[in-house]
Short mmCIF file of C-alpha atoms in Angstrom, two decimals:
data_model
loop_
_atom_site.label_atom_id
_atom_site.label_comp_id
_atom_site.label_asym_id
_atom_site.label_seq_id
_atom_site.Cartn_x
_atom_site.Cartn_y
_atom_site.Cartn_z
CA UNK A 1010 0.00 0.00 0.00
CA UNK A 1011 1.03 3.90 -0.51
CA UNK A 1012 -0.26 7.27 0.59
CA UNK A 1013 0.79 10.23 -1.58
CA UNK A 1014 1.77 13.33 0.24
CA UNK A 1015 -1.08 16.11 1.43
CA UNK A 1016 -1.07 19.14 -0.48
CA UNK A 1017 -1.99 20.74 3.44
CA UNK A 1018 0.41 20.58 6.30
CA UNK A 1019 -1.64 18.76 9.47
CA UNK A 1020 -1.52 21.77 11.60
CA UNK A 1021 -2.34 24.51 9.78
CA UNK A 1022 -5.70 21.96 8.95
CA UNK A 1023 -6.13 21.96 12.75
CA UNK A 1024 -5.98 25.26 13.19
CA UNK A 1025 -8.62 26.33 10.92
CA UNK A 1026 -10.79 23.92 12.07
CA UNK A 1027 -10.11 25.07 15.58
CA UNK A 1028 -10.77 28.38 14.77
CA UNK A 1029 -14.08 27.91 12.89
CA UNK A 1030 -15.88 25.43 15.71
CA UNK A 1031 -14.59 28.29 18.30
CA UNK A 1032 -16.26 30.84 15.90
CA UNK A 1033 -19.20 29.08 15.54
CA UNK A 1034 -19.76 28.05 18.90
CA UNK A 1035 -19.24 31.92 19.96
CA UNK A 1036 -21.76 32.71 17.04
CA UNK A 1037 -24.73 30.07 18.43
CA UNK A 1038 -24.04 31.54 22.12
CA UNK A 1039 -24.79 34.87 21.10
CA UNK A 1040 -28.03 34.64 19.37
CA UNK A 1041 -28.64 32.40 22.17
CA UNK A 1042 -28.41 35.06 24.47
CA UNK A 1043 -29.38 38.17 22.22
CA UNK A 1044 -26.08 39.51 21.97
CA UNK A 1045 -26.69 41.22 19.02
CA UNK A 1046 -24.12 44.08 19.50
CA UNK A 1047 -27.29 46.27 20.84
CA UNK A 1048 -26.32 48.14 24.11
CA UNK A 1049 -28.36 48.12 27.18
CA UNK A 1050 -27.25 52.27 27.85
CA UNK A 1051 -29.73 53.45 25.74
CA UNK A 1052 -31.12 56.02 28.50
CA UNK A 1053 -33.76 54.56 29.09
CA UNK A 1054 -35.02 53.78 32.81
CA UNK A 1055 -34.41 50.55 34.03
CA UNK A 1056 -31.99 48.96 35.88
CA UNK A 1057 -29.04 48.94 33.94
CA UNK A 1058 -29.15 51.98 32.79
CA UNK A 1059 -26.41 54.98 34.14
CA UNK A 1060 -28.46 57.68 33.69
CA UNK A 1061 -30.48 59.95 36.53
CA UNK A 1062 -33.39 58.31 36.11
CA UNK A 1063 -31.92 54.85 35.92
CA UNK A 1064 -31.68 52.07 38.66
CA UNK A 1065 -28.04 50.89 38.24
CA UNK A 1066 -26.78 52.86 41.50
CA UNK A 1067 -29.99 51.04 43.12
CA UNK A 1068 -28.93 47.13 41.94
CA UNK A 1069 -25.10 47.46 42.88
CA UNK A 1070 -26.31 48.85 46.47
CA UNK A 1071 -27.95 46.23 46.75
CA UNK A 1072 -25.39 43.64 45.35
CA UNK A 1073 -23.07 45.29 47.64
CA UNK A 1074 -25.42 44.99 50.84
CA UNK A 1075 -24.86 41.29 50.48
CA UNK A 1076 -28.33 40.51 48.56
CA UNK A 1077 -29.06 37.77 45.58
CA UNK A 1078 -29.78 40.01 42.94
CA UNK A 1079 -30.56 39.13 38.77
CA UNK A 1080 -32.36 40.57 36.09
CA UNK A 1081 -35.02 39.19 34.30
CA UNK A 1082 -35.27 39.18 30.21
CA UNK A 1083 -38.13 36.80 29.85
CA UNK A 1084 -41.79 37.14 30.58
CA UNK A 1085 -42.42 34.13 31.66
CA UNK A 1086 -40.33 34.47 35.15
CA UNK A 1087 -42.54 37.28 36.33
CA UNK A 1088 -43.87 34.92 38.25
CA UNK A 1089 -41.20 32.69 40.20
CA UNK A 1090 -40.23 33.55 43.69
CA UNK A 1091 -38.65 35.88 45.38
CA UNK A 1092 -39.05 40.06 45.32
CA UNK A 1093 -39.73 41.51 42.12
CA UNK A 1094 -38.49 44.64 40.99
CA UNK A 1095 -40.99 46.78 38.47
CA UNK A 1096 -40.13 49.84 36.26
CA UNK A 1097 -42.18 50.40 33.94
CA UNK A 1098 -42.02 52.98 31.19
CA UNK A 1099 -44.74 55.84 30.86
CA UNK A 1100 -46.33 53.86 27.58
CA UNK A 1101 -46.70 50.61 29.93
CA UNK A 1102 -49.99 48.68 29.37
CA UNK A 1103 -51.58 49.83 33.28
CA UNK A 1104 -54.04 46.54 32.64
CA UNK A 1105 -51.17 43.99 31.85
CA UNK A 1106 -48.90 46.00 34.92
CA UNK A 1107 -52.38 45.47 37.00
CA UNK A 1108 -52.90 41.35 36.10
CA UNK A 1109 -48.92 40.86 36.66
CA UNK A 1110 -48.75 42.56 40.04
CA UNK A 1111 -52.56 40.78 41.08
CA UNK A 1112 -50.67 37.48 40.15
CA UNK A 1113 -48.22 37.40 41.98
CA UNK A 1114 -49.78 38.23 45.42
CA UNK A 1115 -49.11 34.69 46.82
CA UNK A 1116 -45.97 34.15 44.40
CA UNK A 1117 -43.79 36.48 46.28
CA UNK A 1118 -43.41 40.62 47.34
CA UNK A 1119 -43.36 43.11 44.73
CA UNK A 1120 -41.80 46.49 44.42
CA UNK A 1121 -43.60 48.83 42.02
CA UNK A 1122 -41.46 52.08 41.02
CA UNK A 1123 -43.28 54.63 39.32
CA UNK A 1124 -42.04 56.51 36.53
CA UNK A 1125 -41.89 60.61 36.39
CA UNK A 1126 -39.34 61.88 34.48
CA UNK A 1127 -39.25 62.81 30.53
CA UNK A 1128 -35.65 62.19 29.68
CA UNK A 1129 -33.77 63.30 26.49
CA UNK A 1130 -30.76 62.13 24.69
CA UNK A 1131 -27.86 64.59 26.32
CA UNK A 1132 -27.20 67.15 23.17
CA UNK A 1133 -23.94 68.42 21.81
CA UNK A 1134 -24.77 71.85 22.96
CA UNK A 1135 -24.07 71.21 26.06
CA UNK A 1136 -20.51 71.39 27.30
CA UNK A 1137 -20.26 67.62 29.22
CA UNK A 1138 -18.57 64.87 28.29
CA UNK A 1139 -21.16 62.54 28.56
CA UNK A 1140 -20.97 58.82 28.55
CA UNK A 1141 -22.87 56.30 26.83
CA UNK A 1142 -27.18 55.91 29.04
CA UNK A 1143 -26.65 59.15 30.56
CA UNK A 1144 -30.00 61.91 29.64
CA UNK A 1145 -30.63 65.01 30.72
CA UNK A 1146 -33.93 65.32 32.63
CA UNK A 1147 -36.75 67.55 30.61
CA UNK A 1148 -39.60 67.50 32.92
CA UNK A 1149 -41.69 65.76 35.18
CA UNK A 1150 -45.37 63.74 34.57
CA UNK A 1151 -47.29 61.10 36.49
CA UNK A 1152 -48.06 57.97 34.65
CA UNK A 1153 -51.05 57.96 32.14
CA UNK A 1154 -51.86 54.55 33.31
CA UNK A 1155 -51.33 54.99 36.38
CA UNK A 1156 -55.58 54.48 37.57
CA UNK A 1157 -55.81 50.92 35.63
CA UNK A 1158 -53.69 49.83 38.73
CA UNK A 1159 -57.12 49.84 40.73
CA UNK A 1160 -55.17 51.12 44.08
CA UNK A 1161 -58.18 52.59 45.20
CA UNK A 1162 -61.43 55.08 43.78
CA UNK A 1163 -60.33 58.35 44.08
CA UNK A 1164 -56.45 57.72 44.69
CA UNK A 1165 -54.67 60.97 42.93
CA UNK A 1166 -51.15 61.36 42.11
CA UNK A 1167 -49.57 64.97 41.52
CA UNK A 1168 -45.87 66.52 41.42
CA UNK A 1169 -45.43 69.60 43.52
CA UNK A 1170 -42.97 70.99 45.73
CA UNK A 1171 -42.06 69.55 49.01
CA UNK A 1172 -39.21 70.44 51.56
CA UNK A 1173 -38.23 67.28 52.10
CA UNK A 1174 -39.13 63.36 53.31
CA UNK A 1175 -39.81 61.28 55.91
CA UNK A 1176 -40.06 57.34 57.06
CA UNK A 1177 -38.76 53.95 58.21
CA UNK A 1178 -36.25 56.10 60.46
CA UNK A 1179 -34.89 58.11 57.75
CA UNK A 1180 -35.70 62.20 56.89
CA UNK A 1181 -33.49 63.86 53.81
CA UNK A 1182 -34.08 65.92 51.25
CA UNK A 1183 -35.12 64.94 47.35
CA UNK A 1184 -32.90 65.74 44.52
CA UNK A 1185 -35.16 68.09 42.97
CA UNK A 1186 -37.55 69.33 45.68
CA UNK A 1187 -39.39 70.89 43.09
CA UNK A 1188 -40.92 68.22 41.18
CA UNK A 1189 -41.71 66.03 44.16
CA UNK A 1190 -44.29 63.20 42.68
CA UNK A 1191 -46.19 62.20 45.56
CA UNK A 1192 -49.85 60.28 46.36
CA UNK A 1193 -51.80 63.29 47.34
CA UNK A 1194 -54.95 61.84 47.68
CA UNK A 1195 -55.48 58.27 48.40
CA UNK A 1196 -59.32 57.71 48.16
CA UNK A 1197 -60.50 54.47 49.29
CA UNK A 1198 -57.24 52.98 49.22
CA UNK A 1199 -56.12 50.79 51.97
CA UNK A 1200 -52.30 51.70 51.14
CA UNK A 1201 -50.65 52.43 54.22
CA UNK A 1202 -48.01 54.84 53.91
CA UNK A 1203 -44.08 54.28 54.04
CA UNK A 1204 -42.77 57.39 53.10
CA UNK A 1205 -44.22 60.95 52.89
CA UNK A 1206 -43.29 64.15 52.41
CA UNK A 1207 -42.97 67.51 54.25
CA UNK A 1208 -46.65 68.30 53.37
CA UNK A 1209 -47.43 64.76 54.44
CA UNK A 1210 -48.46 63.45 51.33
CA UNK A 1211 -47.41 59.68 50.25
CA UNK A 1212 -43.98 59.18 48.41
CA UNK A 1213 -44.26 55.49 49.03
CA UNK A 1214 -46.50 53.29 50.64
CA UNK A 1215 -48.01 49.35 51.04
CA UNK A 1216 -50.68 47.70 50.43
CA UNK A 1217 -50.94 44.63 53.09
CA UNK A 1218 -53.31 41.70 52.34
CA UNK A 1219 -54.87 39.25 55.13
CA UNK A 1220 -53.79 35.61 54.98
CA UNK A 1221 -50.94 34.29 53.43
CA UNK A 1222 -50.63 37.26 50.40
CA UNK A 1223 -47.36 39.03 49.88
CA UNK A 1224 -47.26 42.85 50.38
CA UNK A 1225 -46.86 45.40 47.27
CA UNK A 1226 -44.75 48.51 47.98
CA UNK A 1227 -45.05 51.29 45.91
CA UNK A 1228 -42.87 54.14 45.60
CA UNK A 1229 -44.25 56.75 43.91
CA UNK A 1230 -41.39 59.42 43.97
CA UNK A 1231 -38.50 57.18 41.68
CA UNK A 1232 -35.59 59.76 43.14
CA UNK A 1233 -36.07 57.94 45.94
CA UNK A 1234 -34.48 54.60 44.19
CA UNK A 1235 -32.80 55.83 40.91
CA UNK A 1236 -29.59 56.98 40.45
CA UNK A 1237 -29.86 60.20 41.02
CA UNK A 1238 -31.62 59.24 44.53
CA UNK A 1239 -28.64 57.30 45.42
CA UNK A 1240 -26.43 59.81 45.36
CA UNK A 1241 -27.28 60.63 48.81
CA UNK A 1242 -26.35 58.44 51.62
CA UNK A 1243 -29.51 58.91 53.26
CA UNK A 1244 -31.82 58.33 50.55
CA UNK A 1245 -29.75 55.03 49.73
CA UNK A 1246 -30.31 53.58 53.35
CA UNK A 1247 -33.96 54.44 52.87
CA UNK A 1248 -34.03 52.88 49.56
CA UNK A 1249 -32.57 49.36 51.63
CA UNK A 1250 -35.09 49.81 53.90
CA UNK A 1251 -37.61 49.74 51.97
CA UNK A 1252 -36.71 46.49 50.26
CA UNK A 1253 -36.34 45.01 53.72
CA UNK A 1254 -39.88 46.02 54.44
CA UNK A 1255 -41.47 45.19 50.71
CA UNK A 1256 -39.57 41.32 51.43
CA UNK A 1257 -40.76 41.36 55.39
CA UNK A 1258 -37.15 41.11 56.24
CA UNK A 1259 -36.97 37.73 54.89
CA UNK A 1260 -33.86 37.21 52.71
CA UNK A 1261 -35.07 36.54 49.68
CA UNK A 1262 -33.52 36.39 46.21
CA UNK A 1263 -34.14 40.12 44.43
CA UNK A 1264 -34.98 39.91 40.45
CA UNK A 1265 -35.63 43.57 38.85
CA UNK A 1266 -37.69 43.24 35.47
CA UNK A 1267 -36.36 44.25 32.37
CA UNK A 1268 -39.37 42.82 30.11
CA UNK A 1269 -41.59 46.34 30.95
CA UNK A 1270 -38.68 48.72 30.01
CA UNK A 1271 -39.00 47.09 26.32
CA UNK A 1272 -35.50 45.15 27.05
CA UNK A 1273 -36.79 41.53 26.99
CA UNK A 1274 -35.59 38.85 25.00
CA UNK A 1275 -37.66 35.85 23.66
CA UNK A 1276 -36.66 32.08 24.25
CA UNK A 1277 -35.89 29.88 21.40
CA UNK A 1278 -34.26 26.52 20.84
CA UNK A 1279 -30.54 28.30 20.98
CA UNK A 1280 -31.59 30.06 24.52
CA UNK A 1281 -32.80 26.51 25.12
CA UNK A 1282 -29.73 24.85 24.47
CA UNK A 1283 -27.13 27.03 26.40
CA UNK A 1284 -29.77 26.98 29.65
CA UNK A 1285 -29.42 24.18 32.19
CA UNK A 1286 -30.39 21.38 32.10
CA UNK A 1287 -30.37 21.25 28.29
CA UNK A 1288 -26.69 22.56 28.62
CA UNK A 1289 -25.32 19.32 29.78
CA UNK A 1290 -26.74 17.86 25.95
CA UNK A 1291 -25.10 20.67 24.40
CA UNK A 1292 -22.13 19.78 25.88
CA UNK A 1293 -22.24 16.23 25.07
CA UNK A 1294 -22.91 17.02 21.38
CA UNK A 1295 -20.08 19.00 21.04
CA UNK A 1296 -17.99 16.52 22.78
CA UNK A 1297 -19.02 14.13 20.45
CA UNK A 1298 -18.33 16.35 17.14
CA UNK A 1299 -14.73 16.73 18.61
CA UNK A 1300 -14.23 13.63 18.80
CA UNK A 1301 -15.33 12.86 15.32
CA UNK A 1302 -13.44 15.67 14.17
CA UNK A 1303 -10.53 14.10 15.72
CA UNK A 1304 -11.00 11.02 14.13
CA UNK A 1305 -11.32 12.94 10.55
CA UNK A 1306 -8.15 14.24 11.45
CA UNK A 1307 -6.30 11.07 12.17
CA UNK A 1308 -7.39 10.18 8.44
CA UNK A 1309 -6.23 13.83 7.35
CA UNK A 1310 -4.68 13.32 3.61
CA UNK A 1311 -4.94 11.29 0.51
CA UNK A 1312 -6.11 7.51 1.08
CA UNK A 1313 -3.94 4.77 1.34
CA UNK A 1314 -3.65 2.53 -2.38
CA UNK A 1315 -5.59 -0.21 -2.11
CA UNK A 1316 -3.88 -3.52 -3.11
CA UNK A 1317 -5.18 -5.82 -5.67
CA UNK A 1318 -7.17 -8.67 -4.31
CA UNK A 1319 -4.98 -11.11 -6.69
CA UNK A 1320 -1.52 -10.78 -7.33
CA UNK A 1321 -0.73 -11.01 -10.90
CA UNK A 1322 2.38 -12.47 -13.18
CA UNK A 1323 3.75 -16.09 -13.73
CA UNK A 1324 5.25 -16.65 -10.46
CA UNK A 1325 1.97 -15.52 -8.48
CA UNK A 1326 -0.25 -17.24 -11.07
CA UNK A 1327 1.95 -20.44 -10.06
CA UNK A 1328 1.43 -20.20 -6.37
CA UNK A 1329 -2.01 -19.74 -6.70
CA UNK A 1330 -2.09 -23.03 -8.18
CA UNK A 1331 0.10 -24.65 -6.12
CA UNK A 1332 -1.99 -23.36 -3.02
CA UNK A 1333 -5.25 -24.95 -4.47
CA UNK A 1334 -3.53 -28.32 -5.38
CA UNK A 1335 -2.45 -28.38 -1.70
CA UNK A 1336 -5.50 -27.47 -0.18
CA UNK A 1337 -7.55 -30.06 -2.29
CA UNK A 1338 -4.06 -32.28 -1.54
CA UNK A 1339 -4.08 -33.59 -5.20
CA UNK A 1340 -0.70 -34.01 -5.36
CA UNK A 1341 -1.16 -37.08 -8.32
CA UNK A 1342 -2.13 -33.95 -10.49
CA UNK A 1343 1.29 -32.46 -10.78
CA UNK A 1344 4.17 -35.74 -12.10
CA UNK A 1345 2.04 -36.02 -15.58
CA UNK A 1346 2.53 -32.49 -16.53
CA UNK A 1347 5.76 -31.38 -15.42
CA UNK A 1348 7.44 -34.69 -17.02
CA UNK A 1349 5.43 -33.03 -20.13
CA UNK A 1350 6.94 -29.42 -19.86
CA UNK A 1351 10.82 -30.79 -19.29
CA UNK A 1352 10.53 -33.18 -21.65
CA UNK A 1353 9.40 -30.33 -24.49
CA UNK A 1354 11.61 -27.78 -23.26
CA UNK A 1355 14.72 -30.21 -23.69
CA UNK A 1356 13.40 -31.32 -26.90
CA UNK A 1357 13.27 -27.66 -27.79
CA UNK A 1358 17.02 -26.98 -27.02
CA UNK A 1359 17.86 -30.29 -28.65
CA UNK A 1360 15.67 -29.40 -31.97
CA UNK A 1361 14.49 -32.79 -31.05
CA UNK A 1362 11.42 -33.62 -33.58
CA UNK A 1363 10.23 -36.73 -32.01
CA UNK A 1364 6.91 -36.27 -31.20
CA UNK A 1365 5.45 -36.62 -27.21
CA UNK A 1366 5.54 -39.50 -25.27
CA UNK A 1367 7.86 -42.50 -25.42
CA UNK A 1368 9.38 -41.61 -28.17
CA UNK A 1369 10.67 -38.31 -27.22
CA UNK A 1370 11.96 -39.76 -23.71
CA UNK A 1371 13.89 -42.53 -25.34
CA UNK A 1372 15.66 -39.63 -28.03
CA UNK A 1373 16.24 -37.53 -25.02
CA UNK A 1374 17.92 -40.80 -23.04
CA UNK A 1375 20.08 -41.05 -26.46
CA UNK A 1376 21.35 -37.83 -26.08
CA UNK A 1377 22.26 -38.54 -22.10
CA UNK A 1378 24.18 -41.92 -23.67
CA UNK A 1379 26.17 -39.34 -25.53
CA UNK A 1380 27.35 -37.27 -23.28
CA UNK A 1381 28.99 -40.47 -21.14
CA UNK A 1382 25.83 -39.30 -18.57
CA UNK A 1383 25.95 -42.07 -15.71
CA UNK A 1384 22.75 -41.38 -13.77
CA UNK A 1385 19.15 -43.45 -14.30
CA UNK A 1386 17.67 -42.11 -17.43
CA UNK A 1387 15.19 -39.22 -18.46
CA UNK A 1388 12.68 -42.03 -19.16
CA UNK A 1389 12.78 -43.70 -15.63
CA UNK A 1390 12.53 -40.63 -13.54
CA UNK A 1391 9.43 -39.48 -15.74
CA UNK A 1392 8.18 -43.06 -15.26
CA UNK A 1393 8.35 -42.01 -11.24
CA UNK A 1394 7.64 -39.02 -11.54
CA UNK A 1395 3.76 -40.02 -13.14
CA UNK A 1396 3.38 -42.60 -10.71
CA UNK A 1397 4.37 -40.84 -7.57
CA UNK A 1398 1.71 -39.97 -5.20
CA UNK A 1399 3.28 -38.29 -1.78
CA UNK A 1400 4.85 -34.89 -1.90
CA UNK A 1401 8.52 -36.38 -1.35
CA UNK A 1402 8.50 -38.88 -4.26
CA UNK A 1403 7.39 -35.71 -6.47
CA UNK A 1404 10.00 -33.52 -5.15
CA UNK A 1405 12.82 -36.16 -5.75
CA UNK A 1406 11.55 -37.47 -9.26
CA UNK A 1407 11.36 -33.79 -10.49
CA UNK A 1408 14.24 -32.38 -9.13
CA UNK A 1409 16.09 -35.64 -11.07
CA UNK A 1410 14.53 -34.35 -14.06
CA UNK A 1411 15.40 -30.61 -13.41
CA UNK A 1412 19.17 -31.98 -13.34
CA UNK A 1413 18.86 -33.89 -16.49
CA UNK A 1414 17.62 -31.14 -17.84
CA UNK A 1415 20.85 -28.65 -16.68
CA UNK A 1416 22.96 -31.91 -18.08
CA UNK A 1417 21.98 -31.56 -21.57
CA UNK A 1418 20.71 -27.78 -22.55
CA UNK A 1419 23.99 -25.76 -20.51
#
């Protein structure tokens, strides 16, 4: 067998074949996980955005306070347990906010931030070097949807001014005193207030259930909680203490939503497949494809030349018989003929004309007679030869022959 040379050297091969399965692996993660080179800064109010009015200062305080905390991309985990987060954006659906937050009354507590502020894209005019997510704050509005959440007939919301705040052991100042949102009339609301104001209105408050129901705390001024609320020391311990009070001091993961700020991300069979415990199939499938490419690389280059089933040419073509006559052991077959070919082949050096048989052995003996040859004749060791029947008596009759032969054609 052969194997011609590969027009490829073996690692370069593996390299490239390295590098593509890494690039597609990387490729199949991040549609998996929506990394689609879109960037969560985008200003908006949620709670990984940097801005004022964003909620990033509010998750790392609480990361750093020693609490669980995730975000959530799909909306199908609104429900699991633990304290949910909500901030919802000012063009929110109030009925689907309503139905999530009734839903989850014996799934776990929920925290309900309100939005107020109208935020803008920072412009060029203005002299700051401003980083991707950070917006400049245009004005202040309550919610439009803000009565589908059913807290109560007659419960009002307004922004005015206020000197300052109030509650769970803490009193500060707000940002921007001036644009204080606050709960100023609470109807027939059973919300018990949290936080108020200077004029005593509500800047966040509770609403307990009997029985086994988790509370909802809603904070209706968001400076309390966003970024630009957490700028203050005081307002960041208040912030803590409300969570405490929202998850009844019990230490409970904390999840903030990002599905209402317009950031969630849809499942599908990639999502599936990098997400336990489907992960542990995905990594056994591309164990496996390893391993096979490893095996294509073991038979990296040209194929081996097969060899012919039958080797050809006199000399094979005579051990192939000789192999069948001893495997069928018909060793009788083979005196006959091979008296036959020395006798012609001498006869043939001699220009003997006799024709076969007797009468070619008896010239050939004639011509031994001649040359003073002292040995048994050609005749008697064909005689043997024909009648010989084990493998010895063969051997010895023809190799007699063979030296009669070398006698008389030098």
């Amino acid at each position: 067998m052969s194997r011609a040379k590969g027009p490829f050297r073996p690692g370069a091969v593996a390299l490239v074949l390295l590098v593509g399965a890494a690039s597609f692996l990387l490729l199949l993660y991040a549609m998996a996980h929506g990394l689609d080179g879109s960037s969560e800064r985008d200003g908006r109010a949620h709670a990984k955005s940097p801005g004022l009015d964003g909620y990033s200062g509010f998750v790392n305080l609480l990361e750093n306070s020693g609490h669980a905390v995730s975000l959530n991309f799909s909306e199908g985990n609104l429900d699991d347990y633990g304290l949910l987060v909500l901030t919802p954006r000012f063009d929110a659906d109030g009925e689907e906010l309503a139905e999530i937050i009734e839903r989850r009354r014996y799934t776990g507590p929920t925290m309900l931030v309100l939005p107020k502020w109208i935020a803008m894209p920072i412009p060029d005019s203005v002299p700051v070097e401003a980083e991707p997510g950070w917006v400049l704050l245009a004005h202040a509005m309550p919610p439009p949807w803000f009565d589908a959440l059913d807290i109560g007939e007659g419960a009002e919301l307004a922004i005015g001014e206020t000197g300052g705040f109030s509650g769970l052991g803490y009193e500060g100042t707000l940002p921007d005193g001036t644009n204080a949102m606050a709960l100023v009339e609470t109807g027939d609301s059973t919300i018990e207030p949290l936080v108020v104001d200077s004029e005593g209105d509500m800047l966040a408050g509770a609403l307990y259930a009997d029985g086994d129901a988790w509370p909802l705390v809603i904070v209706f001024e968001p400076d309390l909680v966003n970024n630009w609320g957490m700028a203050d020391e005081t307002r960041a311990r208040l912030a803590d203490a409300l969570v405490h009070e929202a998850s009844e001091d019990a230490d409970l993961d904390i999840t903030f939503d990002m599905t209402l700020p317009g950031l969630a991300k849809t499942q599908n069979l990639l999502t599936l497949a990098f997400t336990p415990p489907f992960l542990a199939a995905t990594l056994c499938l591309i164990l496996a494809a390893l391993l096979v490419a490893w095996r294509a690389f073991q038979r990296f280059g040209p194929p081996f030349a097969e060899a012919s089933a039958m080797a050809q040419g006199k000399r094979q073509l005579a051990m192939n018989g000789a192999a069948l006559l001893a495997r069928l052991k018909r060793w009788h077959l083979l005196g006959a003929p091979y008296a036959a070919l020395v006798a012609r082949r001498i006869a043939s050096r001699l220009s003997l004309r006799e024709p076969e048989g007797e009468a070619r052995e008896r010239a050939i003996d004639n011509a031994l007679t001649r040359t003073d040859y002292q040995g048994e004749s050609f005749g008697h060791w064909a005689n043997l030869l024909r009648q010989a029947r084990k493998p010895a008596d063969i051997l010895r009759a023809s190799r007699a022959l063979r030296s009669i032969e070398r006698t008389l054609t030098p």
